[in-house]
């Protein structure tokens, strides 16, 4: 049984597929998000993100083949700890709970969004936490590190990813938080809008998750939607097709499949691209690998000449400006870097293109664009924001 207390959780931003039209409402259920820089794990930023990429690829491939997924095997030889950057929110878990292998209880996400009968998993190790439901284990006392002040993970991932997580009924799918909210009529659309912002401080409330529609005050212009890719394993996540070019004509990555990754146990902090694309980016920018941080590094002169990256998604180019390609310089020392250096947030995913998961648009990308996960039409939406061209970094 879980006490009626407020749990601080890390958000997993992905939804299950359902049929409902996109709805833009004036009144939304909104959950504020606080951005936190995890100083206990930041020095291993690249290693964490690459372990995350390996996990996503391995799990997607297992689902595609109908195989049981072994989470431990997917992250073999990788310590289990949190990502460098996380977005956290206060979530209430009430009582009484049903005592069994899978707990159910009432989850309060925000005023007006109280979900009864929500599945809640209890994990002794972060590796085995569910992608799509709620885990309320005390992370500060589990086998994880870097979760101080965080009591659990709120998962709203694709329902198919819950298969194999319930024992002994390993074939059972577990309804997600958003599934339940929609089925109970608590939200009018099985859809969420997500707003992040770039920042130069270690912790600040500057994000928002809106249930049941989008917050029109958070973006500018119109939303461009792209269908979920059919290419596996990206198709099992919020996967889309996109191409990337540098400046006006230098192709970095031809149109291919990858994912939009807002979080999970090791949410992706940077932007990752296939090795061949990464090498083209290094050549175009003149960047060198910094052995201390694992990030690419450029000089002041190279930064002055740095051009924008353009992510073309369903025919529309989204511009990641020169400033947006930088790690926040005020946080250089937090990653073990030099305060005077200039680091880039584009990194190598570790595999060549054509593998079915050739890029990950992580926080560094999403902090510049509003994102919509439209489960009804199986698509992801993007729009510019007042921070798209900000010089924050």
mmCIF file with all atom_site columns, C-alpha atoms in Angstrom, residues 127-315:
data_model
loop_
_atom_site.group_PDB
_atom_site.id
_atom_site.type_symbol
_atom_site.label_atom_id
_atom_site.label_alt_id
_atom_site.label_comp_id
_atom_site.label_asym_id
_atom_site.label_entity_id
_atom_site.label_seq_id
_atom_site.pdbx_PDB_ins_code
_atom_site.Cartn_x
_atom_site.Cartn_y
_atom_site.Cartn_z
_atom_site.occupancy
_atom_site.B_iso_or_equiv
_atom_site.pdbx_formal_charge
_atom_site.auth_seq_id
_atom_site.auth_comp_id
_atom_site.auth_asym_id
_atom_site.auth_atom_id
_atom_site.pdbx_PDB_model_num
ATOM 1   C CA . UNK A 1 127 ? 16.795  -1.200  -15.065 1.00 0.00 ? 127 UNK A CA 1
ATOM 2   C CA . UNK A 1 128 ? 13.481  -2.948  -14.706 1.00 0.00 ? 128 UNK A CA 1
ATOM 3   C CA . UNK A 1 129 ? 11.182  0.042   -14.268 1.00 0.00 ? 129 UNK A CA 1
ATOM 4   C CA . UNK A 1 130 ? 8.268   0.228   -16.648 1.00 0.00 ? 130 UNK A CA 1
ATOM 5   C CA . UNK A 1 131 ? 8.356   2.591   -19.610 1.00 0.00 ? 131 UNK A CA 1
ATOM 6   C CA . UNK A 1 132 ? 4.656   3.224   -19.600 1.00 0.00 ? 132 UNK A CA 1
ATOM 7   C CA . UNK A 1 133 ? 3.189   3.051   -16.106 1.00 0.00 ? 133 UNK A CA 1
ATOM 8   C CA . UNK A 1 134 ? 4.158   4.473   -12.710 1.00 0.00 ? 134 UNK A CA 1
ATOM 9   C CA . UNK A 1 135 ? 7.046   3.231   -10.620 1.00 0.00 ? 135 UNK A CA 1
ATOM 10  C CA . UNK A 1 136 ? 7.120   4.410   -7.026  1.00 0.00 ? 136 UNK A CA 1
ATOM 11  C CA . UNK A 1 137 ? 10.246  2.795   -5.674  1.00 0.00 ? 137 UNK A CA 1
ATOM 12  C CA . UNK A 1 138 ? 12.459  5.111   -3.643  1.00 0.00 ? 138 UNK A CA 1
ATOM 13  C CA . UNK A 1 139 ? 15.248  5.685   -6.140  1.00 0.00 ? 139 UNK A CA 1
ATOM 14  C CA . UNK A 1 140 ? 17.602  7.115   -3.560  1.00 0.00 ? 140 UNK A CA 1
ATOM 15  C CA . UNK A 1 141 ? 17.637  3.686   -1.892  1.00 0.00 ? 141 UNK A CA 1
ATOM 16  C CA . UNK A 1 142 ? 17.567  1.516   -5.009  1.00 0.00 ? 142 UNK A CA 1
ATOM 17  C CA . UNK A 1 143 ? 20.434  0.230   -7.117  1.00 0.00 ? 143 UNK A CA 1
ATOM 18  C CA . UNK A 1 144 ? 20.576  3.528   -8.951  1.00 0.00 ? 144 UNK A CA 1
ATOM 19  C CA . UNK A 1 145 ? 22.594  6.654   -8.326  1.00 0.00 ? 145 UNK A CA 1
ATOM 20  C CA . UNK A 1 146 ? 21.903  10.224  -9.331  1.00 0.00 ? 146 UNK A CA 1
ATOM 21  C CA . UNK A 1 147 ? 18.235  10.153  -8.328  1.00 0.00 ? 147 UNK A CA 1
ATOM 22  C CA . UNK A 1 148 ? 18.485  12.088  -5.050  1.00 0.00 ? 148 UNK A CA 1
ATOM 23  C CA . UNK A 1 149 ? 15.229  13.892  -4.293  1.00 0.00 ? 149 UNK A CA 1
ATOM 24  C CA . UNK A 1 150 ? 13.341  11.742  -6.803  1.00 0.00 ? 150 UNK A CA 1
ATOM 25  C CA . UNK A 1 151 ? 10.970  9.028   -5.622  1.00 0.00 ? 151 UNK A CA 1
ATOM 26  C CA . UNK A 1 152 ? 9.892   7.404   -8.857  1.00 0.00 ? 152 UNK A CA 1
ATOM 27  C CA . UNK A 1 153 ? 9.325   7.486   -12.582 1.00 0.00 ? 153 UNK A CA 1
ATOM 28  C CA . UNK A 1 154 ? 6.064   8.452   -14.240 1.00 0.00 ? 154 UNK A CA 1
ATOM 29  C CA . UNK A 1 155 ? 5.917   6.508   -17.480 1.00 0.00 ? 155 UNK A CA 1
ATOM 30  C CA . UNK A 1 156 ? 3.533   7.361   -20.281 1.00 0.00 ? 156 UNK A CA 1
ATOM 31  C CA . UNK A 1 157 ? 5.191   5.316   -22.986 1.00 0.00 ? 157 UNK A CA 1
ATOM 32  C CA . UNK A 1 158 ? 3.708   3.208   -25.801 1.00 0.00 ? 158 UNK A CA 1
ATOM 33  C CA . UNK A 1 159 ? 1.574   0.395   -24.421 1.00 0.00 ? 159 UNK A CA 1
ATOM 34  C CA . UNK A 1 160 ? 3.411   -2.249  -26.466 1.00 0.00 ? 160 UNK A CA 1
ATOM 35  C CA . UNK A 1 161 ? 6.518   -1.590  -24.399 1.00 0.00 ? 161 UNK A CA 1
ATOM 36  C CA . UNK A 1 162 ? 4.781   -2.843  -21.241 1.00 0.00 ? 162 UNK A CA 1
ATOM 37  C CA . UNK A 1 163 ? 4.629   -6.350  -22.695 1.00 0.00 ? 163 UNK A CA 1
ATOM 38  C CA . UNK A 1 164 ? 6.862   -8.684  -20.737 1.00 0.00 ? 164 UNK A CA 1
ATOM 39  C CA . UNK A 1 165 ? 7.062   -6.409  -17.683 1.00 0.00 ? 165 UNK A CA 1
ATOM 40  C CA . UNK A 1 166 ? 4.293   -8.049  -15.634 1.00 0.00 ? 166 UNK A CA 1
ATOM 41  C CA . UNK A 1 167 ? 5.045   -11.398 -14.023 1.00 0.00 ? 167 UNK A CA 1
ATOM 42  C CA . UNK A 1 168 ? 3.833   -14.067 -14.460 1.00 0.00 ? 168 UNK A CA 1
ATOM 43  C CA . UNK A 1 169 ? 1.430   -12.691 -17.111 1.00 0.00 ? 169 UNK A CA 1
ATOM 44  C CA . UNK A 1 170 ? 4.233   -11.611 -19.411 1.00 0.00 ? 170 UNK A CA 1
ATOM 45  C CA . UNK A 1 171 ? 1.968   -11.236 -22.449 1.00 0.00 ? 171 UNK A CA 1
ATOM 46  C CA . UNK A 1 172 ? -0.355  -8.775  -20.705 1.00 0.00 ? 172 UNK A CA 1
ATOM 47  C CA . UNK A 1 173 ? -0.314  -5.133  -21.802 1.00 0.00 ? 173 UNK A CA 1
ATOM 48  C CA . UNK A 1 174 ? -0.639  -2.549  -19.022 1.00 0.00 ? 174 UNK A CA 1
ATOM 49  C CA . UNK A 1 175 ? -2.697  0.620   -19.679 1.00 0.00 ? 175 UNK A CA 1
ATOM 50  C CA . UNK A 1 176 ? -0.625  3.787   -19.481 1.00 0.00 ? 176 UNK A CA 1
ATOM 51  C CA . UNK A 1 177 ? -1.441  6.875   -17.456 1.00 0.00 ? 177 UNK A CA 1
ATOM 52  C CA . UNK A 1 178 ? -2.677  8.634   -20.587 1.00 0.00 ? 178 UNK A CA 1
ATOM 53  C CA . UNK A 1 179 ? -4.663  5.558   -21.674 1.00 0.00 ? 179 UNK A CA 1
ATOM 54  C CA . UNK A 1 180 ? -6.536  5.610   -18.391 1.00 0.00 ? 180 UNK A CA 1
ATOM 55  C CA . UNK A 1 181 ? -7.041  9.377   -18.324 1.00 0.00 ? 181 UNK A CA 1
ATOM 56  C CA . UNK A 1 182 ? -8.531  9.274   -21.822 1.00 0.00 ? 182 UNK A CA 1
ATOM 57  C CA . UNK A 1 183 ? -10.687 6.177   -21.262 1.00 0.00 ? 183 UNK A CA 1
ATOM 58  C CA . UNK A 1 184 ? -12.138 7.717   -18.096 1.00 0.00 ? 184 UNK A CA 1
ATOM 59  C CA . UNK A 1 185 ? -13.014 10.941  -19.905 1.00 0.00 ? 185 UNK A CA 1
ATOM 60  C CA . UNK A 1 186 ? -10.553 13.032  -17.890 1.00 0.00 ? 186 UNK A CA 1
ATOM 61  C CA . UNK A 1 187 ? -8.982  14.400  -21.080 1.00 0.00 ? 187 UNK A CA 1
ATOM 62  C CA . UNK A 1 188 ? -10.756 14.960  -24.389 1.00 0.00 ? 188 UNK A CA 1
ATOM 63  C CA . UNK A 1 189 ? -7.866  13.803  -26.586 1.00 0.00 ? 189 UNK A CA 1
ATOM 64  C CA . UNK A 1 190 ? -5.243  11.127  -26.087 1.00 0.00 ? 190 UNK A CA 1
ATOM 65  C CA . UNK A 1 191 ? -2.552  13.667  -26.827 1.00 0.00 ? 191 UNK A CA 1
ATOM 66  C CA . UNK A 1 192 ? 0.036   15.757  -25.020 1.00 0.00 ? 192 UNK A CA 1
ATOM 67  C CA . UNK A 1 193 ? 1.949   18.935  -25.735 1.00 0.00 ? 193 UNK A CA 1
ATOM 68  C CA . UNK A 1 194 ? 5.425   19.480  -24.325 1.00 0.00 ? 194 UNK A CA 1
ATOM 69  C CA . UNK A 1 195 ? 7.259   22.726  -23.751 1.00 0.00 ? 195 UNK A CA 1
ATOM 70  C CA . UNK A 1 196 ? 10.908  22.931  -22.719 1.00 0.00 ? 196 UNK A CA 1
ATOM 71  C CA . UNK A 1 197 ? 13.233  25.933  -22.604 1.00 0.00 ? 197 UNK A CA 1
ATOM 72  C CA . UNK A 1 198 ? 17.014  26.304  -22.725 1.00 0.00 ? 198 UNK A CA 1
ATOM 73  C CA . UNK A 1 199 ? 18.595  27.506  -19.498 1.00 0.00 ? 199 UNK A CA 1
ATOM 74  C CA . UNK A 1 200 ? 21.966  28.338  -17.997 1.00 0.00 ? 200 UNK A CA 1
ATOM 75  C CA . UNK A 1 201 ? 21.237  27.341  -14.392 1.00 0.00 ? 201 UNK A CA 1
ATOM 76  C CA . UNK A 1 202 ? 21.292  23.910  -12.797 1.00 0.00 ? 202 UNK A CA 1
ATOM 77  C CA . UNK A 1 203 ? 17.623  23.791  -11.768 1.00 0.00 ? 203 UNK A CA 1
ATOM 78  C CA . UNK A 1 204 ? 14.622  25.886  -12.778 1.00 0.00 ? 204 UNK A CA 1
ATOM 79  C CA . UNK A 1 205 ? 10.893  25.429  -13.426 1.00 0.00 ? 205 UNK A CA 1
ATOM 80  C CA . UNK A 1 206 ? 10.690  26.250  -17.135 1.00 0.00 ? 206 UNK A CA 1
ATOM 81  C CA . UNK A 1 207 ? 8.761   23.425  -18.790 1.00 0.00 ? 207 UNK A CA 1
ATOM 82  C CA . UNK A 1 208 ? 5.178   22.270  -19.161 1.00 0.00 ? 208 UNK A CA 1
ATOM 83  C CA . UNK A 1 209 ? 3.337   19.084  -20.044 1.00 0.00 ? 209 UNK A CA 1
ATOM 84  C CA . UNK A 1 210 ? -0.276  19.614  -21.179 1.00 0.00 ? 210 UNK A CA 1
ATOM 85  C CA . UNK A 1 211 ? -2.718  16.721  -21.281 1.00 0.00 ? 211 UNK A CA 1
ATOM 86  C CA . UNK A 1 212 ? -5.519  16.527  -23.825 1.00 0.00 ? 212 UNK A CA 1
ATOM 87  C CA . UNK A 1 213 ? -4.335  19.208  -26.244 1.00 0.00 ? 213 UNK A CA 1
ATOM 88  C CA . UNK A 1 214 ? -1.719  21.872  -26.853 1.00 0.00 ? 214 UNK A CA 1
ATOM 89  C CA . UNK A 1 215 ? -0.957  25.148  -25.126 1.00 0.00 ? 215 UNK A CA 1
ATOM 90  C CA . UNK A 1 216 ? -1.066  27.795  -27.846 1.00 0.00 ? 216 UNK A CA 1
ATOM 91  C CA . UNK A 1 217 ? 0.806   30.259  -25.640 1.00 0.00 ? 217 UNK A CA 1
ATOM 92  C CA . UNK A 1 218 ? 3.915   28.078  -25.810 1.00 0.00 ? 218 UNK A CA 1
ATOM 93  C CA . UNK A 1 219 ? 4.599   28.104  -29.545 1.00 0.00 ? 219 UNK A CA 1
ATOM 94  C CA . UNK A 1 220 ? 4.632   30.402  -32.545 1.00 0.00 ? 220 UNK A CA 1
ATOM 95  C CA . UNK A 1 221 ? 3.290   29.803  -36.033 1.00 0.00 ? 221 UNK A CA 1
ATOM 96  C CA . UNK A 1 222 ? 1.723   26.482  -36.926 1.00 0.00 ? 222 UNK A CA 1
ATOM 97  C CA . UNK A 1 223 ? 2.441   22.902  -35.908 1.00 0.00 ? 223 UNK A CA 1
ATOM 98  C CA . UNK A 1 224 ? 4.038   20.660  -38.526 1.00 0.00 ? 224 UNK A CA 1
ATOM 99  C CA . UNK A 1 225 ? 3.164   16.986  -38.112 1.00 0.00 ? 225 UNK A CA 1
ATOM 100 C CA . UNK A 1 226 ? 5.158   13.986  -39.278 1.00 0.00 ? 226 UNK A CA 1
ATOM 101 C CA . UNK A 1 227 ? 3.757   10.428  -39.298 1.00 0.00 ? 227 UNK A CA 1
ATOM 102 C CA . UNK A 1 228 ? 5.341   7.771   -37.119 1.00 0.00 ? 228 UNK A CA 1
ATOM 103 C CA . UNK A 1 229 ? 7.973   6.056   -39.227 1.00 0.00 ? 229 UNK A CA 1
ATOM 104 C CA . UNK A 1 230 ? 7.407   2.518   -40.430 1.00 0.00 ? 230 UNK A CA 1
ATOM 105 C CA . UNK A 1 231 ? 11.099  1.706   -40.045 1.00 0.00 ? 231 UNK A CA 1
ATOM 106 C CA . UNK A 1 232 ? 11.989  -0.565  -37.130 1.00 0.00 ? 232 UNK A CA 1
ATOM 107 C CA . UNK A 1 233 ? 13.128  -0.195  -34.373 1.00 0.00 ? 233 UNK A CA 1
ATOM 108 C CA . UNK A 1 234 ? 12.350  3.566   -34.418 1.00 0.00 ? 234 UNK A CA 1
ATOM 109 C CA . UNK A 1 235 ? 8.706   2.761   -35.227 1.00 0.00 ? 235 UNK A CA 1
ATOM 110 C CA . UNK A 1 236 ? 8.145   1.399   -31.707 1.00 0.00 ? 236 UNK A CA 1
ATOM 111 C CA . UNK A 1 237 ? 8.873   4.794   -30.159 1.00 0.00 ? 237 UNK A CA 1
ATOM 112 C CA . UNK A 1 238 ? 8.094   8.355   -31.213 1.00 0.00 ? 238 UNK A CA 1
ATOM 113 C CA . UNK A 1 239 ? 10.023  7.670   -34.377 1.00 0.00 ? 239 UNK A CA 1
ATOM 114 C CA . UNK A 1 240 ? 9.995   9.901   -37.438 1.00 0.00 ? 240 UNK A CA 1
ATOM 115 C CA . UNK A 1 241 ? 11.889  10.344  -40.691 1.00 0.00 ? 241 UNK A CA 1
ATOM 116 C CA . UNK A 1 242 ? 14.084  13.408  -41.087 1.00 0.00 ? 242 UNK A CA 1
ATOM 117 C CA . UNK A 1 243 ? 17.126  14.690  -42.928 1.00 0.00 ? 243 UNK A CA 1
ATOM 118 C CA . UNK A 1 244 ? 19.761  17.123  -41.653 1.00 0.00 ? 244 UNK A CA 1
ATOM 119 C CA . UNK A 1 245 ? 21.816  19.642  -43.566 1.00 0.00 ? 245 UNK A CA 1
ATOM 120 C CA . UNK A 1 246 ? 24.450  22.152  -42.489 1.00 0.00 ? 246 UNK A CA 1
ATOM 121 C CA . UNK A 1 247 ? 23.985  25.693  -43.764 1.00 0.00 ? 247 UNK A CA 1
ATOM 122 C CA . UNK A 1 248 ? 22.422  25.932  -47.216 1.00 0.00 ? 248 UNK A CA 1
ATOM 123 C CA . UNK A 1 249 ? 23.661  22.853  -49.030 1.00 0.00 ? 249 UNK A CA 1
ATOM 124 C CA . UNK A 1 250 ? 25.902  20.524  -46.998 1.00 0.00 ? 250 UNK A CA 1
ATOM 125 C CA . UNK A 1 251 ? 24.102  17.219  -46.396 1.00 0.00 ? 251 UNK A CA 1
ATOM 126 C CA . UNK A 1 252 ? 24.834  15.803  -42.967 1.00 0.00 ? 252 UNK A CA 1
ATOM 127 C CA . UNK A 1 253 ? 22.226  13.033  -42.854 1.00 0.00 ? 253 UNK A CA 1
ATOM 128 C CA . UNK A 1 254 ? 19.984  11.930  -45.704 1.00 0.00 ? 254 UNK A CA 1
ATOM 129 C CA . UNK A 1 255 ? 16.346  11.180  -44.917 1.00 0.00 ? 255 UNK A CA 1
ATOM 130 C CA . UNK A 1 256 ? 16.241  8.305   -42.453 1.00 0.00 ? 256 UNK A CA 1
ATOM 131 C CA . UNK A 1 257 ? 14.471  7.030   -39.347 1.00 0.00 ? 257 UNK A CA 1
ATOM 132 C CA . UNK A 1 258 ? 15.204  8.014   -35.768 1.00 0.00 ? 258 UNK A CA 1
ATOM 133 C CA . UNK A 1 259 ? 13.388  9.034   -32.613 1.00 0.00 ? 259 UNK A CA 1
ATOM 134 C CA . UNK A 1 260 ? 12.274  12.024  -30.612 1.00 0.00 ? 260 UNK A CA 1
ATOM 135 C CA . UNK A 1 261 ? 13.395  11.242  -27.073 1.00 0.00 ? 261 UNK A CA 1
ATOM 136 C CA . UNK A 1 262 ? 11.979  13.287  -24.240 1.00 0.00 ? 262 UNK A CA 1
ATOM 137 C CA . UNK A 1 263 ? 13.044  10.984  -21.492 1.00 0.00 ? 263 UNK A CA 1
ATOM 138 C CA . UNK A 1 264 ? 13.106  7.636   -19.682 1.00 0.00 ? 264 UNK A CA 1
ATOM 139 C CA . UNK A 1 265 ? 15.463  6.264   -17.081 1.00 0.00 ? 265 UNK A CA 1
ATOM 140 C CA . UNK A 1 266 ? 18.346  7.695   -19.103 1.00 0.00 ? 266 UNK A CA 1
ATOM 141 C CA . UNK A 1 267 ? 16.659  10.399  -21.131 1.00 0.00 ? 267 UNK A CA 1
ATOM 142 C CA . UNK A 1 268 ? 18.786  11.651  -24.008 1.00 0.00 ? 268 UNK A CA 1
ATOM 143 C CA . UNK A 1 269 ? 20.406  15.003  -23.284 1.00 0.00 ? 269 UNK A CA 1
ATOM 144 C CA . UNK A 1 270 ? 22.154  15.737  -26.588 1.00 0.00 ? 270 UNK A CA 1
ATOM 145 C CA . UNK A 1 271 ? 21.437  15.337  -30.310 1.00 0.00 ? 271 UNK A CA 1
ATOM 146 C CA . UNK A 1 272 ? 22.844  12.067  -31.666 1.00 0.00 ? 272 UNK A CA 1
ATOM 147 C CA . UNK A 1 273 ? 23.397  11.233  -35.322 1.00 0.00 ? 273 UNK A CA 1
ATOM 148 C CA . UNK A 1 274 ? 24.819  8.232   -37.182 1.00 0.00 ? 274 UNK A CA 1
ATOM 149 C CA . UNK A 1 275 ? 28.602  7.948   -37.265 1.00 0.00 ? 275 UNK A CA 1
ATOM 150 C CA . UNK A 1 276 ? 28.938  8.847   -40.950 1.00 0.00 ? 276 UNK A CA 1
ATOM 151 C CA . UNK A 1 277 ? 26.750  11.930  -40.417 1.00 0.00 ? 277 UNK A CA 1
ATOM 152 C CA . UNK A 1 278 ? 28.745  12.864  -37.328 1.00 0.00 ? 278 UNK A CA 1
ATOM 153 C CA . UNK A 1 279 ? 31.971  12.748  -39.307 1.00 0.00 ? 279 UNK A CA 1
ATOM 154 C CA . UNK A 1 280 ? 30.478  15.054  -41.934 1.00 0.00 ? 280 UNK A CA 1
ATOM 155 C CA . UNK A 1 281 ? 29.383  17.448  -39.186 1.00 0.00 ? 281 UNK A CA 1
ATOM 156 C CA . UNK A 1 282 ? 32.889  17.481  -37.699 1.00 0.00 ? 282 UNK A CA 1
ATOM 157 C CA . UNK A 1 283 ? 34.341  18.292  -41.086 1.00 0.00 ? 283 UNK A CA 1
ATOM 158 C CA . UNK A 1 284 ? 31.816  21.048  -41.744 1.00 0.00 ? 284 UNK A CA 1
ATOM 159 C CA . UNK A 1 285 ? 32.373  22.743  -38.388 1.00 0.00 ? 285 UNK A CA 1
ATOM 160 C CA . UNK A 1 286 ? 36.090  22.039  -37.954 1.00 0.00 ? 286 UNK A CA 1
ATOM 161 C CA . UNK A 1 287 ? 35.368  20.718  -34.458 1.00 0.00 ? 287 UNK A CA 1
ATOM 162 C CA . UNK A 1 288 ? 37.709  18.415  -32.571 1.00 0.00 ? 288 UNK A CA 1
ATOM 163 C CA . UNK A 1 289 ? 36.868  15.814  -29.949 1.00 0.00 ? 289 UNK A CA 1
ATOM 164 C CA . UNK A 1 290 ? 37.451  16.970  -26.389 1.00 0.00 ? 290 UNK A CA 1
ATOM 165 C CA . UNK A 1 291 ? 38.783  13.991  -24.459 1.00 0.00 ? 291 UNK A CA 1
ATOM 166 C CA . UNK A 1 292 ? 37.715  15.349  -21.089 1.00 0.00 ? 292 UNK A CA 1
ATOM 167 C CA . UNK A 1 293 ? 34.014  15.843  -21.805 1.00 0.00 ? 293 UNK A CA 1
ATOM 168 C CA . UNK A 1 294 ? 33.553  13.581  -24.817 1.00 0.00 ? 294 UNK A CA 1
ATOM 169 C CA . UNK A 1 295 ? 31.925  16.492  -26.660 1.00 0.00 ? 295 UNK A CA 1
ATOM 170 C CA . UNK A 1 296 ? 33.047  18.224  -29.810 1.00 0.00 ? 296 UNK A CA 1
ATOM 171 C CA . UNK A 1 297 ? 34.926  21.459  -29.174 1.00 0.00 ? 297 UNK A CA 1
ATOM 172 C CA . UNK A 1 298 ? 35.353  24.522  -31.394 1.00 0.00 ? 298 UNK A CA 1
ATOM 173 C CA . UNK A 1 299 ? 37.318  27.743  -31.120 1.00 0.00 ? 299 UNK A CA 1
ATOM 174 C CA . UNK A 1 300 ? 35.876  31.231  -30.827 1.00 0.00 ? 300 UNK A CA 1
ATOM 175 C CA . UNK A 1 301 ? 36.773  31.842  -34.456 1.00 0.00 ? 301 UNK A CA 1
ATOM 176 C CA . UNK A 1 302 ? 34.991  28.669  -35.528 1.00 0.00 ? 302 UNK A CA 1
ATOM 177 C CA . UNK A 1 303 ? 31.940  29.619  -33.477 1.00 0.00 ? 303 UNK A CA 1
ATOM 178 C CA . UNK A 1 304 ? 31.788  32.984  -35.223 1.00 0.00 ? 304 UNK A CA 1
ATOM 179 C CA . UNK A 1 305 ? 31.609  31.069  -38.517 1.00 0.00 ? 305 UNK A CA 1
ATOM 180 C CA . UNK A 1 306 ? 29.285  28.307  -37.285 1.00 0.00 ? 306 UNK A CA 1
ATOM 181 C CA . UNK A 1 307 ? 26.176  27.882  -39.461 1.00 0.00 ? 307 UNK A CA 1
ATOM 182 C CA . UNK A 1 308 ? 22.739  26.570  -38.579 1.00 0.00 ? 308 UNK A CA 1
ATOM 183 C CA . UNK A 1 309 ? 21.684  22.950  -38.820 1.00 0.00 ? 309 UNK A CA 1
ATOM 184 C CA . UNK A 1 310 ? 18.375  22.346  -40.581 1.00 0.00 ? 310 UNK A CA 1
ATOM 185 C CA . UNK A 1 311 ? 16.269  19.350  -39.589 1.00 0.00 ? 311 UNK A CA 1
ATOM 186 C CA . UNK A 1 312 ? 13.805  18.698  -42.416 1.00 0.00 ? 312 UNK A CA 1
ATOM 187 C CA . UNK A 1 313 ? 10.725  16.947  -41.064 1.00 0.00 ? 313 UNK A CA 1
ATOM 188 C CA . UNK A 1 314 ? 7.855   16.170  -43.429 1.00 0.00 ? 314 UNK A CA 1
ATOM 189 C CA . UNK A 1 315 ? 9.054   18.848  -45.835 1.00 0.00 ? 315 UNK A CA 1
#
